[in-house]
């Protein structure tokens, strides 16, 4: 199997620049899945997919599919690339650098009102998998999102889904978006350092960062959205988050390839539903555990409830996402969103997983 090393970052203007990522992201970005393409349709069987953090447990199906050999089994030549935040994966997709993005479904709504037709073709999850964590130093000052006023709140990137959800939690609890300061701190070591050094008072992140923060006693959980129940409590319904989304025109022009991608990912989701967290952890790149396999298994176990079994969009999920975005995003609040165009079940309904 060929291994390709590639590090990418996209500036807001859509220009390509090199960046250094965390050790985990380095390992993730250096792994590509390639197949002979002999089973392909001769058009688009080489697929580049940008992931908003390959080492994040919420996006685990991307690398796990590669590790299980399901891309190769479908005759696909898939290259997985990594960016620190989902908003950067979105930028890579709309700029045409990649054919697919693994990130939050909410980007499809945001892009639609900006004139970009993008749709989720495989829905990995029905909960955000996100956790709002308060630093140890600030835990006496923040008991709920009502206390966000005047605070510095960490997000992976400005305009990212963690940014969206942080703003919603604030507005829902009576705090204006202008009353707090969002700070882009990424995930993993950069998030933890920001929390420990006081650069942020609290922040939204995912596993394995959550498990590491708790293990280091660097913070406590304020809002836990790793389960459907947690999503219901915080957001008022199922919140489809991590997904494979692609530009609609590309999907319509490469249906055979998209079907094979759906087949591979649905196989992975079903495999995950019948295997333990430790078994899943064993399949992942060694560096993902950061030297602590037990802690990494705990991180996976705590996040597993967010994943779907079949890749199908959860009922009423798009409506919940729209409600969340309209609460704080003036562009979407004043726009009509055609939710039917933000996702499709055409491919997962035919998947051979």
Coordinates of C-alpha atoms in Angstrom, one line a residue:
X1 CA 0.0 0.0 0.0
X2 CA 1.4 3.4 -1.0
X3 CA 1.9 6.0 1.7
X4 CA 1.6 9.7 0.9
X5 CA 2.8 12.4 3.2
X6 CA 0.9 15.7 2.8
X7 CA 0.2 18.6 5.0
X8 CA -2.2 21.2 4.0
X9 CA -3.8 24.4 5.2
X10 CA -6.0 26.8 3.5
X11 CA -6.2 30.5 4.3
X12 CA -9.5 32.3 4.2
X13 CA -8.7 33.4 0.6
X14 CA -8.4 29.8 -0.4
X15 CA -4.7 29.8 -1.0
X16 CA -2.6 26.8 -0.1
X17 CA 0.0 27.1 2.6
X18 CA 2.0 24.7 4.6
X19 CA 1.5 24.3 8.3
X20 CA 2.7 22.0 11.1
X21 CA 0.1 20.0 12.9
X22 CA 0.2 18.0 16.1
X23 CA 2.0 14.7 16.2
X24 CA -1.3 12.9 15.9
X25 CA -2.4 14.9 13.0
X26 CA 1.0 14.4 11.4
X27 CA 0.5 10.6 11.6
X28 CA -3.0 11.0 10.3
X29 CA -2.1 13.2 7.4
X30 CA 0.7 10.9 6.4
X31 CA -1.6 7.9 5.7
X32 CA -3.4 7.5 2.5
X33 CA -5.6 4.6 1.3
X34 CA -5.0 3.6 -2.3
X35 CA -6.4 0.9 -4.4
X36 CA -5.7 -0.3 -7.9
X37 CA -8.8 1.4 -9.2
X38 CA -9.5 -1.6 -11.4
X39 CA -13.0 -1.8 -10.1
X40 CA -13.6 1.9 -10.7
X41 CA -15.6 3.6 -13.3
X42 CA -12.4 5.2 -14.8
X43 CA -13.7 8.6 -13.8
X44 CA -13.2 9.9 -10.3
X45 CA -12.0 6.7 -8.7
X46 CA -9.1 8.7 -7.3
X47 CA -10.8 10.6 -4.5
X48 CA -9.2 13.2 -2.1
X49 CA -11.0 13.7 1.2
X50 CA -10.2 16.5 3.6
X51 CA -11.0 15.7 7.3
X52 CA -11.3 18.4 10.0
X53 CA -8.9 16.5 12.2
X54 CA -8.2 12.9 11.4
X55 CA -7.2 12.1 14.9
X56 CA -10.5 13.3 16.4
X57 CA -12.8 10.5 17.6
X58 CA -15.8 12.3 16.0
X59 CA -14.2 11.7 12.6
X60 CA -13.0 8.2 13.4
X61 CA -14.9 6.5 10.6
X62 CA -12.6 8.2 8.0
X63 CA -9.4 6.6 9.1
X64 CA -11.0 3.4 10.3
X65 CA -12.5 2.8 6.9
X66 CA -9.0 3.0 5.5
X67 CA -7.5 0.7 8.2
X68 CA -10.2 -1.9 7.6
X69 CA -9.4 -2.0 3.9
X70 CA -13.0 -1.0 2.8
X71 CA -11.9 1.7 0.4
X72 CA -9.6 -0.8 -1.4
X73 CA -12.4 -3.5 -1.3
X74 CA -14.6 -1.1 -3.3
X75 CA -11.8 -0.4 -5.8
X76 CA -11.3 3.2 -4.7
X77 CA -8.1 5.2 -4.5
X78 CA -8.7 7.4 -1.5
X79 CA -6.3 9.9 -0.1
X80 CA -7.1 11.2 3.3
X81 CA -5.9 14.7 4.2
X82 CA -6.1 16.5 7.5
X83 CA -6.9 20.1 8.7
X84 CA -7.2 21.2 12.4
X85 CA -10.8 22.4 12.0
X86 CA -13.9 21.6 9.9
X87 CA -14.2 25.1 8.5
X88 CA -10.8 24.5 6.8
X89 CA -12.0 21.2 5.3
X90 CA -15.0 23.1 4.0
X91 CA -12.7 25.6 2.3
X92 CA -10.7 22.9 0.7
X93 CA -13.9 21.4 -0.7
X94 CA -15.4 24.5 -2.2
X95 CA -12.1 25.6 -3.6
X96 CA -11.9 22.3 -5.5
X97 CA -8.8 21.0 -3.9
X98 CA -10.6 17.9 -2.7
X99 CA -13.7 16.0 -3.8
X100 CA -15.0 15.3 -0.3
X101 CA -14.9 16.6 3.2
X102 CA -15.5 14.9 6.5
X103 CA -16.8 17.5 8.8
X104 CA -20.1 18.8 10.4
X105 CA -23.3 18.6 8.4
X106 CA -24.1 22.2 9.5
X107 CA -21.6 23.5 6.9
X108 CA -24.0 22.4 4.2
X109 CA -26.6 24.9 5.4
X110 CA -24.1 27.7 5.8
X111 CA -22.8 27.1 2.3
X112 CA -26.2 27.0 0.7
X113 CA -27.1 30.5 1.8
X114 CA -23.7 31.5 0.4
X115 CA -24.7 30.1 -3.0
X116 CA -22.8 26.8 -2.8
X117 CA -24.7 23.5 -3.3
X118 CA -23.1 20.9 -1.0
X119 CA -24.8 17.8 0.5
X120 CA -24.1 15.2 3.1
X121 CA -24.0 11.8 1.4
X122 CA -23.1 9.7 4.5
X123 CA -24.2 10.8 7.9
X124 CA -21.9 9.4 10.5
X125 CA -23.6 10.8 13.6
X126 CA -26.8 12.0 15.3
X127 CA -25.1 14.0 18.1
X128 CA -22.3 16.6 18.0
X129 CA -19.8 14.6 20.0
X130 CA -18.7 17.9 21.5
X131 CA -18.0 18.9 25.1
X132 CA -17.7 22.3 26.7
X133 CA -14.9 22.2 29.2
X134 CA -14.2 24.8 31.9
X135 CA -10.6 25.3 33.0
X136 CA -9.8 24.4 36.6
X137 CA -9.0 28.0 37.3
X138 CA -12.3 29.3 36.0
X139 CA -14.6 26.5 37.3
X140 CA -15.8 28.6 40.2
X141 CA -16.9 31.4 37.8
X142 CA -18.7 29.3 35.1
X143 CA -21.5 27.0 36.3
X144 CA -23.5 27.1 33.0
X145 CA -23.5 28.9 29.6
X146 CA -25.3 31.7 31.4
X147 CA -21.8 32.7 32.8
X148 CA -20.1 33.0 29.3
X149 CA -20.4 36.8 29.4
X150 CA -17.0 38.4 29.5
X151 CA -15.2 35.1 29.1
X152 CA -12.7 33.8 26.5
X153 CA -14.1 30.7 24.9
X154 CA -12.0 28.3 22.9
X155 CA -13.1 26.9 19.5
X156 CA -11.2 24.9 16.9
X157 CA -11.4 27.8 14.4
X158 CA -13.6 30.9 13.8
X159 CA -16.5 29.8 11.7
X160 CA -16.1 26.2 12.7
X161 CA -18.9 24.0 14.1
X162 CA -17.5 24.4 17.6
X163 CA -17.8 28.2 17.0
X164 CA -21.4 27.7 15.9
X165 CA -22.4 25.5 18.9
X166 CA -20.7 27.8 21.4
X167 CA -22.6 30.8 20.0
X168 CA -25.9 28.8 20.2
X169 CA -25.3 27.7 23.8
X170 CA -24.6 31.4 24.7
X171 CA -27.6 32.8 23.0
X172 CA -29.9 30.1 24.3
X173 CA -28.8 31.0 27.8
X174 CA -29.3 34.8 27.4
X175 CA -25.7 35.8 26.5
X176 CA -25.2 37.8 23.4
X177 CA -22.6 36.7 20.8
X178 CA -20.9 40.1 21.4
X179 CA -20.6 39.5 25.1
X180 CA -17.8 36.9 24.9
X181 CA -14.6 36.4 23.0
X182 CA -14.2 33.3 20.8
X183 CA -10.6 32.2 20.5
X184 CA -9.3 29.8 17.9
X185 CA -7.1 27.2 19.7
X186 CA -7.4 24.1 17.6
X187 CA -7.6 20.8 19.4
X188 CA -5.3 18.4 21.2
X189 CA -2.1 19.9 22.7
X190 CA -2.9 23.4 21.6
X191 CA -6.4 23.3 23.2
X192 CA -5.0 21.9 26.4
X193 CA -2.2 24.4 26.6
X194 CA -4.6 27.3 26.1
X195 CA -6.8 25.9 28.9
X196 CA -3.8 25.4 31.3
X197 CA -2.2 28.8 30.5
X198 CA -5.4 30.8 30.9
X199 CA -5.6 31.8 27.3
X200 CA -9.2 30.6 27.4
X201 CA -11.6 30.2 30.4
X202 CA -13.5 27.4 28.7
X203 CA -13.7 25.8 25.3
X204 CA -15.4 23.3 23.1
X205 CA -13.6 20.2 22.0
X206 CA -13.9 16.5 21.4
X207 CA -12.2 13.2 22.3
X208 CA -9.4 12.3 22.7
X209 CA -8.8 15.9 23.9
X210 CA -11.6 15.6 26.4
X211 CA -10.2 12.4 28.0
X212 CA -6.7 14.0 28.2
X213 CA -8.0 17.2 29.9
X214 CA -9.9 15.2 32.5
X215 CA -6.9 12.9 33.0
X216 CA -4.6 15.9 33.6
X217 CA -7.3 17.5 35.8
X218 CA -7.0 20.6 33.7
X219 CA -10.7 21.2 33.6
X220 CA -14.3 19.9 34.1
X221 CA -17.2 19.1 31.8
X222 CA -19.8 21.8 31.6
X223 CA -21.9 20.5 28.7
X224 CA -21.6 17.0 27.3
X225 CA -23.0 16.4 23.8
X226 CA -21.4 13.1 23.0
X227 CA -24.7 11.2 23.2
X228 CA -28.2 11.6 21.7
X229 CA -29.5 12.4 25.2
X230 CA -26.9 15.1 25.7
X231 CA -27.7 16.6 22.3
X232 CA -31.4 16.6 23.2
X233 CA -30.8 18.4 26.5
X234 CA -28.4 21.0 25.0
X235 CA -29.9 21.6 21.6
X236 CA -33.4 20.4 21.7
X237 CA -33.1 17.4 19.3
X238 CA -30.8 15.1 17.4
X239 CA -27.9 17.1 15.9
X240 CA -26.4 15.4 12.9
X241 CA -22.7 16.4 12.9
X242 CA -19.8 14.5 11.4
X243 CA -20.5 13.4 7.9
X244 CA -19.1 13.0 4.4
X245 CA -20.2 15.9 2.4
X246 CA -19.5 16.8 -1.2
X247 CA -20.4 19.4 -3.8
X248 CA -23.8 18.4 -5.4
X249 CA -22.6 18.8 -9.0
X250 CA -19.7 16.4 -8.3
X251 CA -22.0 13.9 -6.7
X252 CA -24.4 13.9 -9.6
X253 CA -21.5 13.5 -12.1
X254 CA -19.8 10.6 -10.2
X255 CA -22.6 8.5 -8.7
X256 CA -20.8 5.2 -9.1
X257 CA -17.8 6.5 -7.1
X258 CA -20.0 8.1 -4.5
X259 CA -21.9 4.8 -4.1
X260 CA -18.7 3.0 -3.5
X261 CA -17.7 5.6 -0.8
X262 CA -21.1 5.1 0.8
X263 CA -20.7 1.3 0.7
X264 CA -17.3 1.6 2.4
X265 CA -18.4 4.0 5.2
X266 CA -21.6 2.1 6.0
X267 CA -19.6 -1.1 6.3
X268 CA -17.4 0.7 8.8
X269 CA -20.3 2.1 10.8
X270 CA -21.8 -1.3 11.1
X271 CA -18.5 -2.8 12.1
X272 CA -18.2 -0.2 14.8
X273 CA -21.6 -1.1 16.2
X274 CA -20.5 -4.7 16.8
X275 CA -17.0 -4.1 18.2
X276 CA -15.7 -2.7 21.5
X277 CA -13.9 0.5 22.0
X278 CA -10.7 -1.3 22.6
X279 CA -11.1 -3.3 19.4
X280 CA -11.6 -0.1 17.5
X281 CA -8.6 1.5 19.1
X282 CA -6.4 -1.4 18.1
X283 CA -7.3 -0.7 14.4
X284 CA -6.3 2.9 14.6
X285 CA -2.7 4.4 14.0
X286 CA -0.5 3.9 17.0
X287 CA 0.2 7.6 17.5
X288 CA -3.5 8.3 18.0
X289 CA -3.3 6.9 21.6
X290 CA -0.5 9.4 22.5
X291 CA 1.2 6.6 24.5
X292 CA -1.9 5.8 26.5
X293 CA -4.0 3.1 24.9
X294 CA -6.3 2.8 27.8
X295 CA -7.2 6.5 27.9
X296 CA -7.7 6.4 24.1
X297 CA -10.1 3.5 24.4
X298 CA -12.0 5.4 27.1
X299 CA -12.3 8.4 24.7
X300 CA -13.7 6.1 22.0
X301 CA -16.1 4.5 24.4
X302 CA -17.5 7.8 25.5
X303 CA -18.0 9.0 22.0
X304 CA -19.4 5.9 20.4
X305 CA -23.1 6.7 21.2
X306 CA -22.9 9.6 18.7
X307 CA -22.5 7.4 15.7
X308 CA -25.2 6.1 13.4
X309 CA -25.3 2.4 12.4
X310 CA -26.4 2.9 8.8
X311 CA -25.2 6.4 7.7
X312 CA -28.8 7.7 7.4
X313 CA -29.8 11.2 8.4
X314 CA -31.7 11.1 11.7
X315 CA -35.3 12.1 11.6
X316 CA -35.7 15.8 12.4
X317 CA -32.0 16.3 12.5
X318 CA -31.7 18.9 9.8
X319 CA -34.5 20.9 11.5
X320 CA -32.5 21.0 14.7
X321 CA -29.4 22.2 13.0
X322 CA -31.4 24.9 11.2
X323 CA -32.9 26.0 14.5
X324 CA -29.5 26.2 16.1
X325 CA -27.9 28.2 13.2
X326 CA -30.9 30.6 12.9
X327 CA -30.5 31.5 16.6
X328 CA -27.3 33.4 16.1
X329 CA -26.4 33.5 12.5
X330 CA -28.1 36.6 10.9
X331 CA -27.3 35.4 7.3
X332 CA -29.2 32.1 7.9
X333 CA -31.8 33.6 10.1
X334 CA -33.0 35.8 7.3
X335 CA -32.7 33.2 4.6
X336 CA -34.8 30.3 3.3
X337 CA -32.9 27.1 3.5
X338 CA -34.0 24.1 1.4
X339 CA -33.1 21.3 3.8
X340 CA -33.8 18.6 1.2
X341 CA -30.9 19.9 -0.8
X342 CA -28.4 19.7 2.1
X343 CA -28.3 15.9 2.3
X344 CA -29.2 12.7 0.4
X345 CA -30.0 9.2 1.4
X346 CA -29.8 7.9 -2.1
X347 CA -26.4 6.2 -1.6
X348 CA -26.7 4.9 2.0
X349 CA -30.1 3.3 1.2
X350 CA -28.3 1.2 -1.4
X351 CA -25.1 0.6 0.5
X352 CA -23.9 -2.9 0.8
X353 CA -22.6 -2.6 4.3

